[in-house]
Amino acid sequence: MIESCVTVSLVSQAKGGPFVYWDDLALACEQAALLGFDAIEIFPPSADSVPVKTLRQLLSDHNLKLAAVGSGGGWVLNKWHLCHSDARVRQQARQFITRIIDLAGDFGASAIVGSMQGRFEGDMTRVQALDWLREGLYDLGEHAKQYGKPLLYEPLNRYETNLINRASDAVEFLCSMKTEHVKILADLFHMNIEEQSIPEAIRTYGPHLGHLHFVDSNRRAAGMGHIDFAPIIQALQECNYSGFASAEAFPYPSSEEAACRTIAEFKKLFPQAASA
Ligand code: LER
Ligand code: MN
């Protein structure tokens, strides 16, 4: 069963970014629950900044799950990433993500590595950068193992990383890692830019798929762009995908409206999930 989820950013420096709710965790939980979402996904400045007790209470009060926690705050605020040329910075990136894994793990959720994968620049080769990324993701996946939730690795479009942009490359890379503890986060916005066919790319991910960023071509709420969702849903079902469809979309025209449009589209596309 695919479950609905909506994103909440707690990083004010990420303003303008693709998150539905902003800053106010209590309001986000209240509205998400009212609209009938199953879960929230949080984008925090750091693991330490998340009010764990409050979050636990809010999730319990509103009968919501925590689906995932993003680690991109480490990039936005500090410019840390896993294949930085400076070994100390790579280590800071790993520590930052390790804490996010621990935070998410205590809630039965996965941590996400998206922007924290980084890119290769200057004298560094792509091969070197991918070696560091592979090592980093492998070790972080081993850390995530204790929580029974995989680490989520998110391929991004070419304007955000020059490492891996497409499903076929992502699966080859993941297989070279020889791990059971890292899965793929498929973001429909990035896929719309990079893939020849989004449904085919979903099939390529198959059993490696661990999470979905459910959003339209223009990064507005699903239904507000030109993605044809029906064949994508068909591909997800063929792959027996049973994770979250998490709305990582601009708060356009407002957070409330983006959340409302998302859940309406979700219910239309996943009628079995909506009636469960
Ligand atoms: C960034 O474009 C993105 O899609 C995020 O999910 C990465 O953390
Ligand atoms: Mn994403």
PDB file of N, CA, C and O in Angstrom, residues 92-161:
ATOM      1  N   GLN A  92      32.735  15.767   8.051  1.00  0.00           N
ATOM      2  CA  GLN A  92      31.640  16.549   8.652  1.00  0.00           C
ATOM      3  C   GLN A  92      30.306  16.176   8.008  1.00  0.00           C
ATOM      4  O   GLN A  92      29.279  16.058   8.675  1.00  0.00           O
ATOM      5  N   ALA A  93      30.342  15.960   6.697  1.00  0.00           N
ATOM      6  CA  ALA A  93      29.121  15.560   5.986  1.00  0.00           C
ATOM      7  C   ALA A  93      28.634  14.207   6.508  1.00  0.00           C
ATOM      8  O   ALA A  93      27.445  14.015   6.779  1.00  0.00           O
ATOM      9  N   ARG A  94      29.560  13.284   6.681  1.00  0.00           N
ATOM     10  CA  ARG A  94      29.176  11.954   7.187  1.00  0.00           C
ATOM     11  C   ARG A  94      28.585  12.051   8.595  1.00  0.00           C
ATOM     12  O   ARG A  94      27.597  11.403   8.903  1.00  0.00           O
ATOM     13  N   GLN A  95      29.237  12.867   9.445  1.00  0.00           N
ATOM     14  CA  GLN A  95      28.729  12.993  10.832  1.00  0.00           C
ATOM     15  C   GLN A  95      27.334  13.609  10.845  1.00  0.00           C
ATOM     16  O   GLN A  95      26.460  13.185  11.596  1.00  0.00           O
ATOM     17  N   PHE A  96      27.159  14.606  10.013  1.00  0.00           N
ATOM     18  CA  PHE A  96      25.862  15.286   9.934  1.00  0.00           C
ATOM     19  C   PHE A  96      24.780  14.278   9.520  1.00  0.00           C
ATOM     20  O   PHE A  96      23.702  14.205  10.121  1.00  0.00           O
ATOM     21  N   ILE A  97      25.068  13.475   8.497  1.00  0.00           N
ATOM     22  CA  ILE A  97      24.075  12.505   8.007  1.00  0.00           C
ATOM     23  C   ILE A  97      23.869  11.382   9.034  1.00  0.00           C
ATOM     24  O   ILE A  97      22.742  10.917   9.237  1.00  0.00           O
ATOM     25  N   THR A  98      24.949  10.986   9.714  1.00  0.00           N
ATOM     26  CA  THR A  98      24.821   9.950  10.751  1.00  0.00           C
ATOM     27  C   THR A  98      23.808  10.382  11.813  1.00  0.00           C
ATOM     28  O   THR A  98      22.952   9.607  12.239  1.00  0.00           O
ATOM     29  N   ARG A  99      23.880  11.654  12.216  1.00  0.00           N
ATOM     30  CA  ARG A  99      22.934  12.149  13.237  1.00  0.00           C
ATOM     31  C   ARG A  99      21.515  12.194  12.691  1.00  0.00           C
ATOM     32  O   ARG A  99      20.552  11.943  13.419  1.00  0.00           O
ATOM     33  N   ILE A 100      21.394  12.515  11.414  1.00  0.00           N
ATOM     34  CA  ILE A 100      20.046  12.522  10.799  1.00  0.00           C
ATOM     35  C   ILE A 100      19.505  11.080  10.768  1.00  0.00           C
ATOM     36  O   ILE A 100      18.317  10.842  11.031  1.00  0.00           O
ATOM     37  N   ILE A 101      20.360  10.118  10.478  1.00  0.00           N
ATOM     38  CA  ILE A 101      19.933   8.705  10.473  1.00  0.00           C
ATOM     39  C   ILE A 101      19.448   8.308  11.873  1.00  0.00           C
ATOM     40  O   ILE A 101      18.414   7.644  12.020  1.00  0.00           O
ATOM     41  N   ASP A 102      20.197   8.717  12.897  1.00  0.00           N
ATOM     42  CA  ASP A 102      19.809   8.372  14.276  1.00  0.00           C
ATOM     43  C   ASP A 102      18.472   9.008  14.652  1.00  0.00           C
ATOM     44  O   ASP A 102      17.622   8.365  15.280  1.00  0.00           O
ATOM     45  N   LEU A 103      18.298  10.269  14.273  1.00  0.00           N
ATOM     46  CA  LEU A 103      17.034  10.961  14.557  1.00  0.00           C
ATOM     47  C   LEU A 103      15.877  10.241  13.849  1.00  0.00           C
ATOM     48  O   LEU A 103      14.877   9.882  14.481  1.00  0.00           O
ATOM     49  N   ALA A 104      16.036  10.029  12.551  1.00  0.00           N
ATOM     50  CA  ALA A 104      14.969   9.388  11.765  1.00  0.00           C
ATOM     51  C   ALA A 104      14.726   7.968  12.278  1.00  0.00           C
ATOM     52  O   ALA A 104      13.569   7.547  12.466  1.00  0.00           O
ATOM     53  N   GLY A 105      15.812   7.256  12.536  1.00  0.00           N
ATOM     54  CA  GLY A 105      15.717   5.845  12.956  1.00  0.00           C
ATOM     55  C   GLY A 105      14.893   5.683  14.218  1.00  0.00           C
ATOM     56  O   GLY A 105      14.109   4.725  14.339  1.00  0.00           O
ATOM     57  N   ASP A 106      15.036   6.616  15.169  1.00  0.00           N
ATOM     58  CA  ASP A 106      14.272   6.533  16.421  1.00  0.00           C
ATOM     59  C   ASP A 106      12.770   6.663  16.172  1.00  0.00           C
ATOM     60  O   ASP A 106      11.963   6.305  17.025  1.00  0.00           O
ATOM     61  N   PHE A 107      12.403   7.202  15.020  1.00  0.00           N
ATOM     62  CA  PHE A 107      10.981   7.322  14.651  1.00  0.00           C
ATOM     63  C   PHE A 107      10.585   6.266  13.623  1.00  0.00           C
ATOM     64  O   PHE A 107       9.497   6.345  13.047  1.00  0.00           O
ATOM     65  N   GLY A 108      11.462   5.318  13.368  1.00  0.00           N
ATOM     66  CA  GLY A 108      11.165   4.292  12.360  1.00  0.00           C
ATOM     67  C   GLY A 108      11.164   4.848  10.951  1.00  0.00           C
ATOM     68  O   GLY A 108      10.481   4.322  10.062  1.00  0.00           O
ATOM     69  N   ALA A 109      11.938   5.928  10.748  1.00  0.00           N
ATOM     70  CA  ALA A 109      11.966   6.583   9.426  1.00  0.00           C
ATOM     71  C   ALA A 109      13.351   6.470   8.800  1.00  0.00           C
ATOM     72  O   ALA A 109      14.336   6.150   9.466  1.00  0.00           O
ATOM     73  N   SER A 110      13.417   6.771   7.503  1.00  0.00           N
ATOM     74  CA  SER A 110      14.679   6.759   6.766  1.00  0.00           C
ATOM     75  C   SER A 110      15.260   8.163   6.674  1.00  0.00           C
ATOM     76  O   SER A 110      14.520   9.151   6.684  1.00  0.00           O
ATOM     77  N   ALA A 111      16.577   8.223   6.519  1.00  0.00           N
ATOM     78  CA  ALA A 111      17.244   9.494   6.204  1.00  0.00           C
ATOM     79  C   ALA A 111      17.478   9.563   4.694  1.00  0.00           C
ATOM     80  O   ALA A 111      17.634   8.531   4.043  1.00  0.00           O
ATOM     81  N   ILE A 112      17.485  10.794   4.184  1.00  0.00           N
ATOM     82  CA  ILE A 112      17.656  11.024   2.745  1.00  0.00           C
ATOM     83  C   ILE A 112      19.003  11.694   2.459  1.00  0.00           C
ATOM     84  O   ILE A 112      19.352  12.677   3.111  1.00  0.00           O
ATOM     85  N   VAL A 113      19.724  11.172   1.470  1.00  0.00           N
ATOM     86  CA  VAL A 113      20.905  11.864   0.949  1.00  0.00           C
ATOM     87  C   VAL A 113      20.582  12.333  -0.463  1.00  0.00           C
ATOM     88  O   VAL A 113      20.495  11.529  -1.389  1.00  0.00           O
ATOM     89  N   GLY A 114      20.334  13.637  -0.573  1.00  0.00           N
ATOM     90  CA  GLY A 114      20.065  14.252  -1.877  1.00  0.00           C
ATOM     91  C   GLY A 114      21.197  15.225  -2.182  1.00  0.00           C
ATOM     92  O   GLY A 114      22.237  14.837  -2.721  1.00  0.00           O
ATOM     93  N   SER A 115      21.010  16.473  -1.748  1.00  0.00           N
ATOM     94  CA  SER A 115      22.044  17.491  -2.015  1.00  0.00           C
ATOM     95  C   SER A 115      23.382  17.137  -1.377  1.00  0.00           C
ATOM     96  O   SER A 115      24.432  17.584  -1.858  1.00  0.00           O
ATOM     97  N   MET A 116      23.372  16.365  -0.301  1.00  0.00           N
ATOM     98  CA  MET A 116      24.622  16.033   0.403  1.00  0.00           C
ATOM     99  C   MET A 116      25.496  15.062  -0.385  1.00  0.00           C
ATOM    100  O   MET A 116      26.610  14.763   0.035  1.00  0.00           O
ATOM    101  N   GLN A 117      25.012  14.549  -1.533  1.00  0.00           N
ATOM    102  CA  GLN A 117      25.895  13.718  -2.356  1.00  0.00           C
ATOM    103  C   GLN A 117      27.001  14.580  -2.974  1.00  0.00           C
ATOM    104  O   GLN A 117      28.095  14.115  -3.183  1.00  0.00           O
ATOM    105  N   GLY A 118      26.695  15.844  -3.294  1.00  0.00           N
ATOM    106  CA  GLY A 118      27.696  16.755  -3.832  1.00  0.00           C
ATOM    107  C   GLY A 118      27.933  16.625  -5.320  1.00  0.00           C
ATOM    108  O   GLY A 118      27.060  16.158  -6.062  1.00  0.00           O
ATOM    109  N   ARG A 119      29.127  17.019  -5.738  1.00  0.00           N
ATOM    110  CA  ARG A 119      29.471  17.067  -7.163  1.00  0.00           C
ATOM    111  C   ARG A 119      30.979  17.095  -7.291  1.00  0.00           C
ATOM    112  O   ARG A 119      31.667  17.331  -6.301  1.00  0.00           O
ATOM    113  N   PHE A 120      31.519  16.828  -8.477  1.00  0.00           N
ATOM    114  CA  PHE A 120      32.977  16.953  -8.662  1.00  0.00           C
ATOM    115  C   PHE A 120      33.288  18.259  -9.364  1.00  0.00           C
ATOM    116  O   PHE A 120      32.571  18.694 -10.263  1.00  0.00           O
ATOM    117  N   GLU A 121      34.375  18.884  -8.896  1.00  0.00           N
ATOM    118  CA  GLU A 121      34.753  20.214  -9.395  1.00  0.00           C
ATOM    119  C   GLU A 121      36.272  20.300  -9.466  1.00  0.00           C
ATOM    120  O   GLU A 121      36.967  19.512  -8.815  1.00  0.00           O
ATOM    121  N   GLY A 122      36.764  21.278 -10.187  1.00  0.00           N
ATOM    122  CA  GLY A 122      38.216  21.550 -10.238  1.00  0.00           C
ATOM    123  C   GLY A 122      38.981  20.364 -10.773  1.00  0.00           C
ATOM    124  O   GLY A 122      38.602  19.771 -11.784  1.00  0.00           O
ATOM    125  N   ASP A 123      40.023  19.962 -10.029  1.00  0.00           N
ATOM    126  CA  ASP A 123      40.910  18.889 -10.494  1.00  0.00           C
ATOM    127  C   ASP A 123      40.347  17.499 -10.240  1.00  0.00           C
ATOM    128  O   ASP A 123      40.900  16.504 -10.704  1.00  0.00           O
ATOM    129  N   MET A 124      39.287  17.418  -9.446  1.00  0.00           N
ATOM    130  CA  MET A 124      38.785  16.084  -9.069  1.00  0.00           C
ATOM    131  C   MET A 124      38.150  15.364 -10.263  1.00  0.00           C
ATOM    132  O   MET A 124      37.502  15.987 -11.091  1.00  0.00           O
ATOM    133  N   THR A 125      38.379  14.054 -10.315  1.00  0.00           N
ATOM    134  CA  THR A 125      37.746  13.290 -11.402  1.00  0.00           C
ATOM    135  C   THR A 125      36.385  12.788 -10.943  1.00  0.00           C
ATOM    136  O   THR A 125      36.128  12.654  -9.744  1.00  0.00           O
ATOM    137  N   ARG A 126      35.541  12.452 -11.907  1.00  0.00           N
ATOM    138  CA  ARG A 126      34.227  11.889 -11.593  1.00  0.00           C
ATOM    139  C   ARG A 126      34.399  10.545 -10.881  1.00  0.00           C
ATOM    140  O   ARG A 126      33.681  10.229  -9.936  1.00  0.00           O
ATOM    141  N   VAL A 127      35.410   9.773 -11.342  1.00  0.00           N
ATOM    142  CA  VAL A 127      35.655   8.446 -10.748  1.00  0.00           C
ATOM    143  C   VAL A 127      35.987   8.595  -9.263  1.00  0.00           C
ATOM    144  O   VAL A 127      35.447   7.869  -8.420  1.00  0.00           O
ATOM    145  N   GLN A 128      36.851   9.572  -8.946  1.00  0.00           N
ATOM    146  CA  GLN A 128      37.204   9.799  -7.536  1.00  0.00           C
ATOM    147  C   GLN A 128      35.972  10.200  -6.724  1.00  0.00           C
ATOM    148  O   GLN A 128      35.728   9.681  -5.635  1.00  0.00           O
ATOM    149  N   ALA A 129      35.180  11.116  -7.276  1.00  0.00           N
ATOM    150  CA  ALA A 129      33.990  11.588  -6.553  1.00  0.00           C
ATOM    151  C   ALA A 129      33.027  10.422  -6.324  1.00  0.00           C
ATOM    152  O   ALA A 129      32.484  10.260  -5.218  1.00  0.00           O
ATOM    153  N   LEU A 130      32.833   9.603  -7.332  1.00  0.00           N
ATOM    154  CA  LEU A 130      31.904   8.469  -7.164  1.00  0.00           C
ATOM    155  C   LEU A 130      32.443   7.457  -6.161  1.00  0.00           C
ATOM    156  O   LEU A 130      31.668   6.834  -5.432  1.00  0.00           O
ATOM    157  N   ASP A 131      33.774   7.294  -6.106  1.00  0.00           N
ATOM    158  CA  ASP A 131      34.358   6.381  -5.102  1.00  0.00           C
ATOM    159  C   ASP A 131      34.044   6.887  -3.693  1.00  0.00           C
ATOM    160  O   ASP A 131      33.652   6.111  -2.819  1.00  0.00           O
ATOM    161  N   TRP A 132      34.206   8.196  -3.491  1.00  0.00           N
ATOM    162  CA  TRP A 132      33.921   8.750  -2.155  1.00  0.00           C
ATOM    163  C   TRP A 132      32.434   8.656  -1.835  1.00  0.00           C
ATOM    164  O   TRP A 132      32.047   8.353  -0.711  1.00  0.00           O
ATOM    165  N   LEU A 133      31.617   8.910  -2.846  1.00  0.00           N
ATOM    166  CA  LEU A 133      30.170   8.830  -2.612  1.00  0.00           C
ATOM    167  C   LEU A 133      29.770   7.386  -2.293  1.00  0.00           C
ATOM    168  O   LEU A 133      28.995   7.141  -1.364  1.00  0.00           O
ATOM    169  N   ARG A 134      30.321   6.440  -3.048  1.00  0.00           N
ATOM    170  CA  ARG A 134      29.999   5.019  -2.829  1.00  0.00           C
ATOM    171  C   ARG A 134      30.376   4.602  -1.415  1.00  0.00           C
ATOM    172  O   ARG A 134      29.583   4.012  -0.691  1.00  0.00           O
ATOM    173  N   GLU A 135      31.611   4.952  -1.017  1.00  0.00           N
ATOM    174  CA  GLU A 135      32.096   4.622   0.339  1.00  0.00           C
ATOM    175  C   GLU A 135      31.195   5.256   1.397  1.00  0.00           C
ATOM    176  O   GLU A 135      30.818   4.611   2.375  1.00  0.00           O
ATOM    177  N   GLY A 136      30.890   6.527   1.192  1.00  0.00           N
ATOM    178  CA  GLY A 136      30.069   7.266   2.166  1.00  0.00           C
ATOM    179  C   GLY A 136      28.695   6.643   2.299  1.00  0.00           C
ATOM    180  O   GLY A 136      28.227   6.361   3.415  1.00  0.00           O
ATOM    181  N   LEU A 137      28.050   6.390   1.181  1.00  0.00           N
ATOM    182  CA  LEU A 137      26.683   5.827   1.232  1.00  0.00           C
ATOM    183  C   LEU A 137      26.710   4.425   1.823  1.00  0.00           C
ATOM    184  O   LEU A 137      25.824   4.048   2.597  1.00  0.00           O
ATOM    185  N   TYR A 138      27.735   3.648   1.454  1.00  0.00           N
ATOM    186  CA  TYR A 138      27.812   2.279   1.984  1.00  0.00           C
ATOM    187  C   TYR A 138      27.897   2.322   3.522  1.00  0.00           C
ATOM    188  O   TYR A 138      27.125   1.659   4.222  1.00  0.00           O
ATOM    189  N   ASP A 139      28.835   3.118   4.032  1.00  0.00           N
ATOM    190  CA  ASP A 139      29.043   3.171   5.488  1.00  0.00           C
ATOM    191  C   ASP A 139      27.797   3.717   6.194  1.00  0.00           C
ATOM    192  O   ASP A 139      27.394   3.225   7.251  1.00  0.00           O
ATOM    193  N   LEU A 140      27.176   4.719   5.605  1.00  0.00           N
ATOM    194  CA  LEU A 140      25.969   5.297   6.221  1.00  0.00           C
ATOM    195  C   LEU A 140      24.816   4.291   6.169  1.00  0.00           C
ATOM    196  O   LEU A 140      24.012   4.204   7.105  1.00  0.00           O
ATOM    197  N   GLY A 141      24.750   3.512   5.107  1.00  0.00           N
ATOM    198  CA  GLY A 141      23.746   2.440   5.015  1.00  0.00           C
ATOM    199  C   GLY A 141      23.955   1.400   6.112  1.00  0.00           C
ATOM    200  O   GLY A 141      22.995   0.931   6.737  1.00  0.00           O
ATOM    201  N   GLU A 142      25.232   1.078   6.364  1.00  0.00           N
ATOM    202  CA  GLU A 142      25.541   0.124   7.443  1.00  0.00           C
ATOM    203  C   GLU A 142      25.083   0.693   8.791  1.00  0.00           C
ATOM    204  O   GLU A 142      24.602  -0.029   9.655  1.00  0.00           O
ATOM    205  N   HIS A 143      25.215   2.002   8.959  1.00  0.00           N
ATOM    206  CA  HIS A 143      24.768   2.636  10.200  1.00  0.00           C
ATOM    207  C   HIS A 143      23.238   2.589  10.307  1.00  0.00           C
ATOM    208  O   HIS A 143      22.689   2.371  11.395  1.00  0.00           O
ATOM    209  N   ALA A 144      22.564   2.766   9.164  1.00  0.00           N
ATOM    210  CA  ALA A 144      21.090   2.784   9.158  1.00  0.00           C
ATOM    211  C   ALA A 144      20.503   1.397   9.439  1.00  0.00           C
ATOM    212  O   ALA A 144      19.368   1.289   9.933  1.00  0.00           O
ATOM    213  N   LYS A 145      21.283   0.358   9.151  1.00  0.00           N
ATOM    214  CA  LYS A 145      20.824  -1.039   9.285  1.00  0.00           C
ATOM    215  C   LYS A 145      20.186  -1.320  10.649  1.00  0.00           C
ATOM    216  O   LYS A 145      19.157  -1.988  10.743  1.00  0.00           O
ATOM    217  N   GLN A 146      20.765  -0.781  11.726  1.00  0.00           N
ATOM    218  CA  GLN A 146      20.274  -1.060  13.088  1.00  0.00           C
ATOM    219  C   GLN A 146      18.811  -0.621  13.277  1.00  0.00           C
ATOM    220  O   GLN A 146      18.133  -1.125  14.170  1.00  0.00           O
ATOM    221  N   TYR A 147      18.355   0.323  12.450  1.00  0.00           N
ATOM    222  CA  TYR A 147      16.984   0.827  12.597  1.00  0.00           C
ATOM    223  C   TYR A 147      15.996   0.096  11.686  1.00  0.00           C
ATOM    224  O   TYR A 147      14.798   0.400  11.703  1.00  0.00           O
ATOM    225  N   GLY A 148      16.516  -0.816  10.870  1.00  0.00           N
ATOM    226  CA  GLY A 148      15.634  -1.569   9.970  1.00  0.00           C
ATOM    227  C   GLY A 148      15.035  -0.721   8.867  1.00  0.00           C
ATOM    228  O   GLY A 148      14.030  -1.099   8.269  1.00  0.00           O
ATOM    229  N   LYS A 149      15.641   0.437   8.598  1.00  0.00           N
ATOM    230  CA  LYS A 149      15.169   1.324   7.524  1.00  0.00           C
ATOM    231  C   LYS A 149      16.362   1.655   6.628  1.00  0.00           C
ATOM    232  O   LYS A 149      17.431   2.001   7.131  1.00  0.00           O
ATOM    233  N   PRO A 150      16.169   1.569   5.319  1.00  0.00           N
ATOM    234  CA  PRO A 150      17.307   1.853   4.434  1.00  0.00           C
ATOM    235  C   PRO A 150      17.630   3.341   4.389  1.00  0.00           C
ATOM    236  O   PRO A 150      16.755   4.182   4.618  1.00  0.00           O
ATOM    237  N   LEU A 151      18.870   3.646   4.089  1.00  0.00           N
ATOM    238  CA  LEU A 151      19.252   5.016   3.752  1.00  0.00           C
ATOM    239  C   LEU A 151      18.721   5.274   2.345  1.00  0.00           C
ATOM    240  O   LEU A 151      18.770   4.382   1.485  1.00  0.00           O
ATOM    241  N   LEU A 152      18.192   6.474   2.105  1.00  0.00           N
ATOM    242  CA  LEU A 152      17.622   6.795   0.790  1.00  0.00           C
ATOM    243  C   LEU A 152      18.582   7.689   0.008  1.00  0.00           C
ATOM    244  O   LEU A 152      18.951   8.780   0.487  1.00  0.00           O
ATOM    245  N   TYR A 153      18.974   7.221  -1.158  1.00  0.00           N
ATOM    246  CA  TYR A 153      19.857   7.993  -2.035  1.00  0.00           C
ATOM    247  C   TYR A 153      19.046   8.535  -3.203  1.00  0.00           C
ATOM    248  O   TYR A 153      18.371   7.779  -3.895  1.00  0.00           O
ATOM    249  N   GLU A 154      19.130   9.854  -3.408  1.00  0.00           N
ATOM    250  CA  GLU A 154      18.272  10.524  -4.394  1.00  0.00           C
ATOM    251  C   GLU A 154      19.074  11.063  -5.580  1.00  0.00           C
ATOM    252  O   GLU A 154      19.797  12.055  -5.443  1.00  0.00           O
ATOM    253  N   PRO A 155      18.954  10.446  -6.754  1.00  0.00           N
ATOM    254  CA  PRO A 155      19.558  11.048  -7.943  1.00  0.00           C
ATOM    255  C   PRO A 155      18.894  12.398  -8.233  1.00  0.00           C
ATOM    256  O   PRO A 155      17.669  12.528  -8.099  1.00  0.00           O
ATOM    257  N   LEU A 156      19.691  13.382  -8.594  1.00  0.00           N
ATOM    258  CA  LEU A 156      19.175  14.732  -8.854  1.00  0.00           C
ATOM    259  C   LEU A 156      19.404  15.090 -10.319  1.00  0.00           C
ATOM    260  O   LEU A 156      20.169  14.418 -11.014  1.00  0.00           O
ATOM    261  N   ASN A 157      18.742  16.152 -10.765  1.00  0.00           N
ATOM    262  CA  ASN A 157      18.935  16.552 -12.164  1.00  0.00           C
ATOM    263  C   ASN A 157      20.302  17.215 -12.356  1.00  0.00           C
ATOM    264  O   ASN A 157      20.970  17.590 -11.411  1.00  0.00           O
ATOM    265  N   ARG A 158      20.695  17.379 -13.616  1.00  0.00           N
ATOM    266  CA  ARG A 158      22.032  17.849 -13.999  1.00  0.00           C
ATOM    267  C   ARG A 158      22.402  19.227 -13.471  1.00  0.00           C
ATOM    268  O   ARG A 158      23.576  19.568 -13.413  1.00  0.00           O
ATOM    269  N   TYR A 159      21.394  20.026 -13.112  1.00  0.00           N
ATOM    270  CA  TYR A 159      21.698  21.371 -12.609  1.00  0.00           C
ATOM    271  C   TYR A 159      22.030  21.342 -11.119  1.00  0.00           C
ATOM    272  O   TYR A 159      22.437  22.338 -10.546  1.00  0.00           O
ATOM    273  N   GLU A 160      21.832  20.182 -10.485  1.00  0.00           N
ATOM    274  CA  GLU A 160      22.110  20.069  -9.047  1.00  0.00           C
ATOM    275  C   GLU A 160      23.260  19.127  -8.723  1.00  0.00           C
ATOM    276  O   GLU A 160      23.842  19.201  -7.654  1.00  0.00           O
ATOM    277  N   THR A 161      23.563  18.186  -9.634  1.00  0.00           N
ATOM    278  CA  THR A 161      24.749  17.340  -9.441  1.00  0.00           C
ATOM    279  C   THR A 161      25.238  16.863 -10.791  1.00  0.00           C
ATOM    280  O   THR A 161      24.441  16.677 -11.717  1.00  0.00           O
TER     281      THR A 161
END
